mmCIF file of C-alpha atoms in Angstrom:
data_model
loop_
_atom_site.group_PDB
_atom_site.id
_atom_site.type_symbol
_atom_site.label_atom_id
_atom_site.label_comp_id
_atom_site.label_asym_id
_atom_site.label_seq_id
_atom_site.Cartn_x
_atom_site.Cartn_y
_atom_site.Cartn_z
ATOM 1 C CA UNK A 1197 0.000 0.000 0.000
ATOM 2 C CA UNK A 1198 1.091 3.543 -1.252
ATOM 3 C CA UNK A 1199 -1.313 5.189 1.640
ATOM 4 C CA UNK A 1200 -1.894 9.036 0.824
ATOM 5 C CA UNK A 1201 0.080 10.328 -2.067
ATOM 6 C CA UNK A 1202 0.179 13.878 -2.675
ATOM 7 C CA UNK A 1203 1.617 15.785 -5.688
ATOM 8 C CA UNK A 1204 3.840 18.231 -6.048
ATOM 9 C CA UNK A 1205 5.780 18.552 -3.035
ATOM 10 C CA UNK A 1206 6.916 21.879 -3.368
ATOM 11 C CA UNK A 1207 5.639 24.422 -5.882
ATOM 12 C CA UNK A 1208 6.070 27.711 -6.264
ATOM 13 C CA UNK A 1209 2.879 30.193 -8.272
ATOM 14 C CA UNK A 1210 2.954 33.902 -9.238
ATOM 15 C CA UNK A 1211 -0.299 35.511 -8.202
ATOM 16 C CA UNK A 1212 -3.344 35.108 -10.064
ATOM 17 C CA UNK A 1213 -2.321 31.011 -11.548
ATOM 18 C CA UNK A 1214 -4.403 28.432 -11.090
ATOM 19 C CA UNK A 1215 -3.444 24.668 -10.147
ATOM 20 C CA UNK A 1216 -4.207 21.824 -9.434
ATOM 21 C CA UNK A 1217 -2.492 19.625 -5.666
ATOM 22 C CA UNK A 1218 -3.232 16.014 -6.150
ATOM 23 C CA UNK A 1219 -4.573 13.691 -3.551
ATOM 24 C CA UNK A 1220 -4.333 9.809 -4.384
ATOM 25 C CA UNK A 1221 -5.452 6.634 -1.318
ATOM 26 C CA UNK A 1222 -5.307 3.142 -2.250
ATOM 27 C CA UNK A 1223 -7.098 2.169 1.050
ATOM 28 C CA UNK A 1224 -10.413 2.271 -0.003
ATOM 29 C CA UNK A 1225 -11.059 5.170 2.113
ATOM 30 C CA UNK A 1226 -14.727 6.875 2.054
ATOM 31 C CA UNK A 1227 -13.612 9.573 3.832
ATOM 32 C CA UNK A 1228 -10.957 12.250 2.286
ATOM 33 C CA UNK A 1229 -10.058 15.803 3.355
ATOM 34 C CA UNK A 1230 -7.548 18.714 2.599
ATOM 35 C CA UNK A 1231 -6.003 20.764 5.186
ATOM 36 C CA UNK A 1232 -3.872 23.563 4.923
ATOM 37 C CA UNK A 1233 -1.400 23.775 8.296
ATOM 38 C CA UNK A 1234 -0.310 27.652 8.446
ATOM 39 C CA UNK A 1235 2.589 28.870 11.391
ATOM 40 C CA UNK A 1236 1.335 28.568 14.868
ATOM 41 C CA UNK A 1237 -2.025 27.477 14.086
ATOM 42 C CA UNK A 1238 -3.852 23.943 14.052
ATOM 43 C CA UNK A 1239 -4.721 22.365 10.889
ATOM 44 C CA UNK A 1240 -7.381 23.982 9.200
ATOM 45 C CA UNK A 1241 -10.371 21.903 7.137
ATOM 46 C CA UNK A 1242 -10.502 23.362 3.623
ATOM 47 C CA UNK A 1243 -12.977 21.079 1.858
ATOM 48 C CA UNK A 1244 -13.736 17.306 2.674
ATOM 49 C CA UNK A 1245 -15.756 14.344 0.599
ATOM 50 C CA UNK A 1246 -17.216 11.571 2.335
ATOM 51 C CA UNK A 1247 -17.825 9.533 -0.684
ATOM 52 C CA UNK A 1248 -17.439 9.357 -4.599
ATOM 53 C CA UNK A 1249 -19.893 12.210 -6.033
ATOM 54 C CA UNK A 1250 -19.869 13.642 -2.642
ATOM 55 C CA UNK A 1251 -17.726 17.192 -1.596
ATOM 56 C CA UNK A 1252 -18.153 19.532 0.977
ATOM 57 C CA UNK A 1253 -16.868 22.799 2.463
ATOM 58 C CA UNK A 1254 -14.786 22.942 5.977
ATOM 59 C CA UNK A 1255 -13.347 25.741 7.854
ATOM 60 C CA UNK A 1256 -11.658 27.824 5.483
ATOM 61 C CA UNK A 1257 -13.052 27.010 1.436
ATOM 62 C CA UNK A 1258 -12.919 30.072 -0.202
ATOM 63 C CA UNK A 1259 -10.545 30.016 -3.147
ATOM 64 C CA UNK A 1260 -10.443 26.861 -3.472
ATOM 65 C CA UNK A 1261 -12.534 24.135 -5.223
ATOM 66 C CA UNK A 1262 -12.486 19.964 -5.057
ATOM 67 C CA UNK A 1263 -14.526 17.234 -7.161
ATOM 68 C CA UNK A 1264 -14.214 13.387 -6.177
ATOM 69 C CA UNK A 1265 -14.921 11.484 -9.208
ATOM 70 C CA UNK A 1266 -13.523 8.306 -7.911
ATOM 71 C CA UNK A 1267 -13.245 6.792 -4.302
ATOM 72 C CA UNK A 1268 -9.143 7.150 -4.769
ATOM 73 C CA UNK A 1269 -8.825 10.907 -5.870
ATOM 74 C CA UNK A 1270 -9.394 14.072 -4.684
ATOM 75 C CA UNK A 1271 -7.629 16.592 -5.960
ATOM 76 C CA UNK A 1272 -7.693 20.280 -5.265
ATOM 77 C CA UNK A 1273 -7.974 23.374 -7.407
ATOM 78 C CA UNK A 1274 -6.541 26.703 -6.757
ATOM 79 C CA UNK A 1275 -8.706 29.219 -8.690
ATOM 80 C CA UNK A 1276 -6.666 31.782 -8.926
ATOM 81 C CA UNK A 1277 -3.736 31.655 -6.192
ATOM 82 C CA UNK A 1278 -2.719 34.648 -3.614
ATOM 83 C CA UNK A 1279 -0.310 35.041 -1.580
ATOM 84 C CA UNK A 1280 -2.648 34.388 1.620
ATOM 85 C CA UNK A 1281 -2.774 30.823 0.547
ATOM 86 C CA UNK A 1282 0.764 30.469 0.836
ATOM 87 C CA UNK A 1283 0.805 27.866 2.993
ATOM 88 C CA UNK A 1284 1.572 23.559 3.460
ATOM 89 C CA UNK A 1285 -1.664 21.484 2.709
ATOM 90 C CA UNK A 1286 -2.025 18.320 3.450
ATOM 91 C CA UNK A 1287 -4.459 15.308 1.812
ATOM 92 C CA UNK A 1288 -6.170 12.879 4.466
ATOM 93 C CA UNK A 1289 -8.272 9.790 4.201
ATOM 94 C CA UNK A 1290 -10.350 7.186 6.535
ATOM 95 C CA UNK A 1291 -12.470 4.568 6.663
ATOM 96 C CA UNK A 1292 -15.373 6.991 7.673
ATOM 97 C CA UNK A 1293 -16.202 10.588 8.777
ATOM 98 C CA UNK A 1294 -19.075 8.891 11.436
ATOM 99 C CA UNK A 1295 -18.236 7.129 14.569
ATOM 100 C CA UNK A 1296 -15.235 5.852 14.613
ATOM 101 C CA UNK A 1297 -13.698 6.846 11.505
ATOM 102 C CA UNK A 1298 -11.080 9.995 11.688
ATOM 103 C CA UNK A 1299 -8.691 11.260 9.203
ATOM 104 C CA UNK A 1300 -6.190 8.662 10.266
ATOM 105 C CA UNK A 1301 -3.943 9.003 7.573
ATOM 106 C CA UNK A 1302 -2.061 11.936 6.029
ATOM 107 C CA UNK A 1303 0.057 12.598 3.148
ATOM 108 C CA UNK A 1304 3.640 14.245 3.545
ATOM 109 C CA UNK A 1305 1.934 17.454 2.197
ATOM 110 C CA UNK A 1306 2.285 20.098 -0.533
ATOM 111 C CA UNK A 1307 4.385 23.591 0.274
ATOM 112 C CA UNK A 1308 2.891 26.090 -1.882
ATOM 113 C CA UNK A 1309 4.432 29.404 -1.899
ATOM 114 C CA UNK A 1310 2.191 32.026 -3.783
ATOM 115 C CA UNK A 1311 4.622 35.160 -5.111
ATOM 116 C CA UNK B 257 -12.364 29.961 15.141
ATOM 117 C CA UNK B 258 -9.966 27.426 16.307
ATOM 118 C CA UNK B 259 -11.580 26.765 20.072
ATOM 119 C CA UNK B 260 -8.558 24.513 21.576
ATOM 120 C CA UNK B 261 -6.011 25.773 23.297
ATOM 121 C CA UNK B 262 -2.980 23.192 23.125
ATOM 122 C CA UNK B 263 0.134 23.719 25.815
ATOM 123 C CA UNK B 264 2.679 24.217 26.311
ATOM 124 C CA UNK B 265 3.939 25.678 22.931
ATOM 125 C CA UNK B 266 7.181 24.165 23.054
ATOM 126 C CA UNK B 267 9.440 21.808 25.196
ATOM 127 C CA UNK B 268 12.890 20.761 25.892
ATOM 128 C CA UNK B 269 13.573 17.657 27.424
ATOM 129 C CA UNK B 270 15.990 15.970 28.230
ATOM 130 C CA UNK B 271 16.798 12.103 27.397
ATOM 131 C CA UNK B 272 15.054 9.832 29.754
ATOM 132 C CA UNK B 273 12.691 12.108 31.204
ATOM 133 C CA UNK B 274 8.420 12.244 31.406
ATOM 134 C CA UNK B 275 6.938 15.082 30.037
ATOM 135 C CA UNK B 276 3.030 16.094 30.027
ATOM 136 C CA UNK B 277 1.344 18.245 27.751
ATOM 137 C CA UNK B 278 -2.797 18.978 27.605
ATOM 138 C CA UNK B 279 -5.573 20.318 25.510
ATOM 139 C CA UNK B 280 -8.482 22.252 26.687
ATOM 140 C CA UNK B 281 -11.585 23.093 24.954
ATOM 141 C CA UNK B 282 -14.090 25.550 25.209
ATOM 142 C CA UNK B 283 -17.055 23.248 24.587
ATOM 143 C CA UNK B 284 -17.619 19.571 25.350
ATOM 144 C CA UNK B 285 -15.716 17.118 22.947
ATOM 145 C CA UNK B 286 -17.082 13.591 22.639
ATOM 146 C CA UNK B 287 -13.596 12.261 20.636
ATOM 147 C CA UNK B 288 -10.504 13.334 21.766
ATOM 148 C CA UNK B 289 -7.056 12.569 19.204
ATOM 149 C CA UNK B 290 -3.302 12.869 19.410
ATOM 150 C CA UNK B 291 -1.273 13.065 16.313
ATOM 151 C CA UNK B 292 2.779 13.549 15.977
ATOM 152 C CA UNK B 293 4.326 15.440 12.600
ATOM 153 C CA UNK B 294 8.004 14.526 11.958
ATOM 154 C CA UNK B 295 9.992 17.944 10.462
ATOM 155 C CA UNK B 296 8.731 17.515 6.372
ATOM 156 C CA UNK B 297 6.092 14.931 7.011
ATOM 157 C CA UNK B 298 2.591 14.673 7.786
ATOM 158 C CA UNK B 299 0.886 14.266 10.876
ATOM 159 C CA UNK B 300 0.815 10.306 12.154
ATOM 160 C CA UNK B 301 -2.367 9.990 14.311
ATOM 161 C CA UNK B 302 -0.909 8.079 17.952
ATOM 162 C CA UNK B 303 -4.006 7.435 20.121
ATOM 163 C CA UNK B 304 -7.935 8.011 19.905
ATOM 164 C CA UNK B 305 -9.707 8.429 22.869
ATOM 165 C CA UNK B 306 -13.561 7.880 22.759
ATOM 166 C CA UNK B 307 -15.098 8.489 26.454
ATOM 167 C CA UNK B 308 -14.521 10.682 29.504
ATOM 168 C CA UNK B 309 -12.056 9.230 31.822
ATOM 169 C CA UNK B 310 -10.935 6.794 28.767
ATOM 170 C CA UNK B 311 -7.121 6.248 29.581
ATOM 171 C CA UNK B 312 -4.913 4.676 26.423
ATOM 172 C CA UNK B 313 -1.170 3.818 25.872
ATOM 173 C CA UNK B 314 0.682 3.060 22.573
ATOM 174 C CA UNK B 315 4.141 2.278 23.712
ATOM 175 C CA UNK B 316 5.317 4.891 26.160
ATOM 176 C CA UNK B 317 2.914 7.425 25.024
ATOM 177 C CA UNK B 318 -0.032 7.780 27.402
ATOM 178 C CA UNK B 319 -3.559 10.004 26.722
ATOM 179 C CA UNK B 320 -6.328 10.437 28.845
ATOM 180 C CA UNK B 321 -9.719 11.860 28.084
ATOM 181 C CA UNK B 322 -10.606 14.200 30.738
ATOM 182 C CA UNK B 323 -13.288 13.875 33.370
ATOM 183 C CA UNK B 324 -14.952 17.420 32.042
ATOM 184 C CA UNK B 325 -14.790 16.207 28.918
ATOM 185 C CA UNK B 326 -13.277 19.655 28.237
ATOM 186 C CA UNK B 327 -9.905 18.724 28.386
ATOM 187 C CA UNK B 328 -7.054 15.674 27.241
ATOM 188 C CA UNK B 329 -3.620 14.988 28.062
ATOM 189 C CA UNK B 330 -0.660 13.355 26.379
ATOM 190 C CA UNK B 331 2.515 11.996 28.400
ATOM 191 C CA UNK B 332 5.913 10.696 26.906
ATOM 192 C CA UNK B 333 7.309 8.698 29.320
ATOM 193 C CA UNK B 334 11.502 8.077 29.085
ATOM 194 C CA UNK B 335 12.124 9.898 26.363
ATOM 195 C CA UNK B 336 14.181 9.363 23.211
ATOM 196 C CA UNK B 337 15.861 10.978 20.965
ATOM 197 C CA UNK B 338 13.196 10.212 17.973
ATOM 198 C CA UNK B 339 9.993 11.326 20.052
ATOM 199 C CA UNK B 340 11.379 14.824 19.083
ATOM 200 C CA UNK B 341 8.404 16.627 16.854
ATOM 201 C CA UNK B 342 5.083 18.097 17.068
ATOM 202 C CA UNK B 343 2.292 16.674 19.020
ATOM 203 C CA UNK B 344 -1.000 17.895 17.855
ATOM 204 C CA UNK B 345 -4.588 17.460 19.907
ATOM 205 C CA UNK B 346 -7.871 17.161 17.623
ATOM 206 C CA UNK B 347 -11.262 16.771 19.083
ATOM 207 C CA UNK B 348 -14.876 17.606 17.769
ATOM 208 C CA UNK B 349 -18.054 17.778 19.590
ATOM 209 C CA UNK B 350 -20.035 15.301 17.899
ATOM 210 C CA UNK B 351 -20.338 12.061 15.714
ATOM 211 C CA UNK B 352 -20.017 13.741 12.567
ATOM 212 C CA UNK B 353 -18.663 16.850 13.726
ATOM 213 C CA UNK B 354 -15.765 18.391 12.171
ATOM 214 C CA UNK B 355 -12.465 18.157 13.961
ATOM 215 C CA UNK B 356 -10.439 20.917 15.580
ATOM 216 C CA UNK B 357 -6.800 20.748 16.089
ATOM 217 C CA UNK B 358 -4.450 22.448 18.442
ATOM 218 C CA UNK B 359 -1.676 24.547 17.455
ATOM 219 C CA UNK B 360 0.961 22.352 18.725
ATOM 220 C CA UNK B 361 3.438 21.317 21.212
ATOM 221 C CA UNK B 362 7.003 21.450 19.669
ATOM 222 C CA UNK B 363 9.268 18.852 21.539
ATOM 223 C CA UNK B 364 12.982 19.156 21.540
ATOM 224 C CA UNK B 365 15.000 16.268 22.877
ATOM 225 C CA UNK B 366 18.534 16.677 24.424
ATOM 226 C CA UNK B 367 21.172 13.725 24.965
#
């Protein structure tokens, strides 16, 4: 098992570009999320899915979109990028949002640096 | 707005010894979690608690729900160099609930 593979790693936008940060589980997972983890402050929900067909906004969405077409992906899209989303996001996944299920698995995140 | 307040910010240890850190709320949490992010990595979730007064070890890493239901706490016991990182708290206040997470507690382990 791969677990949660994000893409890029590091990447680096002029104001105003648009992108795409890949998210990729080969778990099976229902459940998928992106947070974006910003200096001296707790990870932040962005937009989550709890199924295929299924998306929905967290704490902080604006700017950003998501689509899950499939159960593995969920990739998200940077509309057009600004310098307040500089920032490290991370891709999650688990079994379930309900009960017992928690984002129990992260990828190694995404740096994004908006110039 | 984030509603946890996660201390202490930072710590350094020193090889061998038990340290304690805690979470506190400012609403009642039915699922209390404790994740640790390595420097470039993502965060590794270490113990789920579940119930007030629940008490649950993985290895020498000890969390406890807290009685209020308010509150959780994480101990390291005889630590090592590798438990340096940052331990994160996450809790929400219902079944399907989004979580909350702490800021952090940055640990820093001397020989």
């Amino acid at each position: 098992n791969a677990g949660v593979t994000q893409t890029p790693k590091f990447q680096v936008l002029k104001t105003g570009q648009s992108m795409t940060l890949q998210c990729a589980q080969d778990m099976n997972h229902e459940y998928m999320s992106w947070y974006r983890q910003d200096p001296g402050m707790g990870l932040r929900l962005i937009h989550y899915s709890v199924g295929a067909g299924i998306t929905d906004q967290g704490e902080v969405p604006n700017g950003y979109n998501v689509s899950r077409s499939t159960t593995e992906d969920f990739p998200l899209r940077l509309l057009s990028a600004a310098p307040s989303q500089t920032s490290v996001y991370f891709c999650a996944s688990s079994y379930t949002q309900g009960d017992r299920g928690m984002p129990a698995f992260f990828g190694q995140g995404t740096r994004l640096t908006v110039v | 707005g984030q509603q946890l307040n996660q201390s202490p910010q930072s710590m350094f240890i020193q090889e061998g010894e038990d340290v304690s850190m805690n979470c506190t709320s400012s609403s009642i949490f039915n699922t209390w979690l404790w994740y640790k992010q390595d420097p470039g990595e993502g965060p590794v979730l270490l113990i789920a608690l579940y119930k007030a007064g629940e008490l649950t070890s993985n290895g020498r890493l000890t969390a406890q729900f807290g009685i209020t239901r308010k509150d959780s706490f994480l101990n390291i016991s005889a630590s090592i160099p590798s438990d340096v990182g940052i331990y994160f708290c996450a809790g929400r206040s219902d079944s399907w609930g989004k979580l909350q997470f702490g800021a952090g507690t940055q640990v820093v382990v001397t020989p």
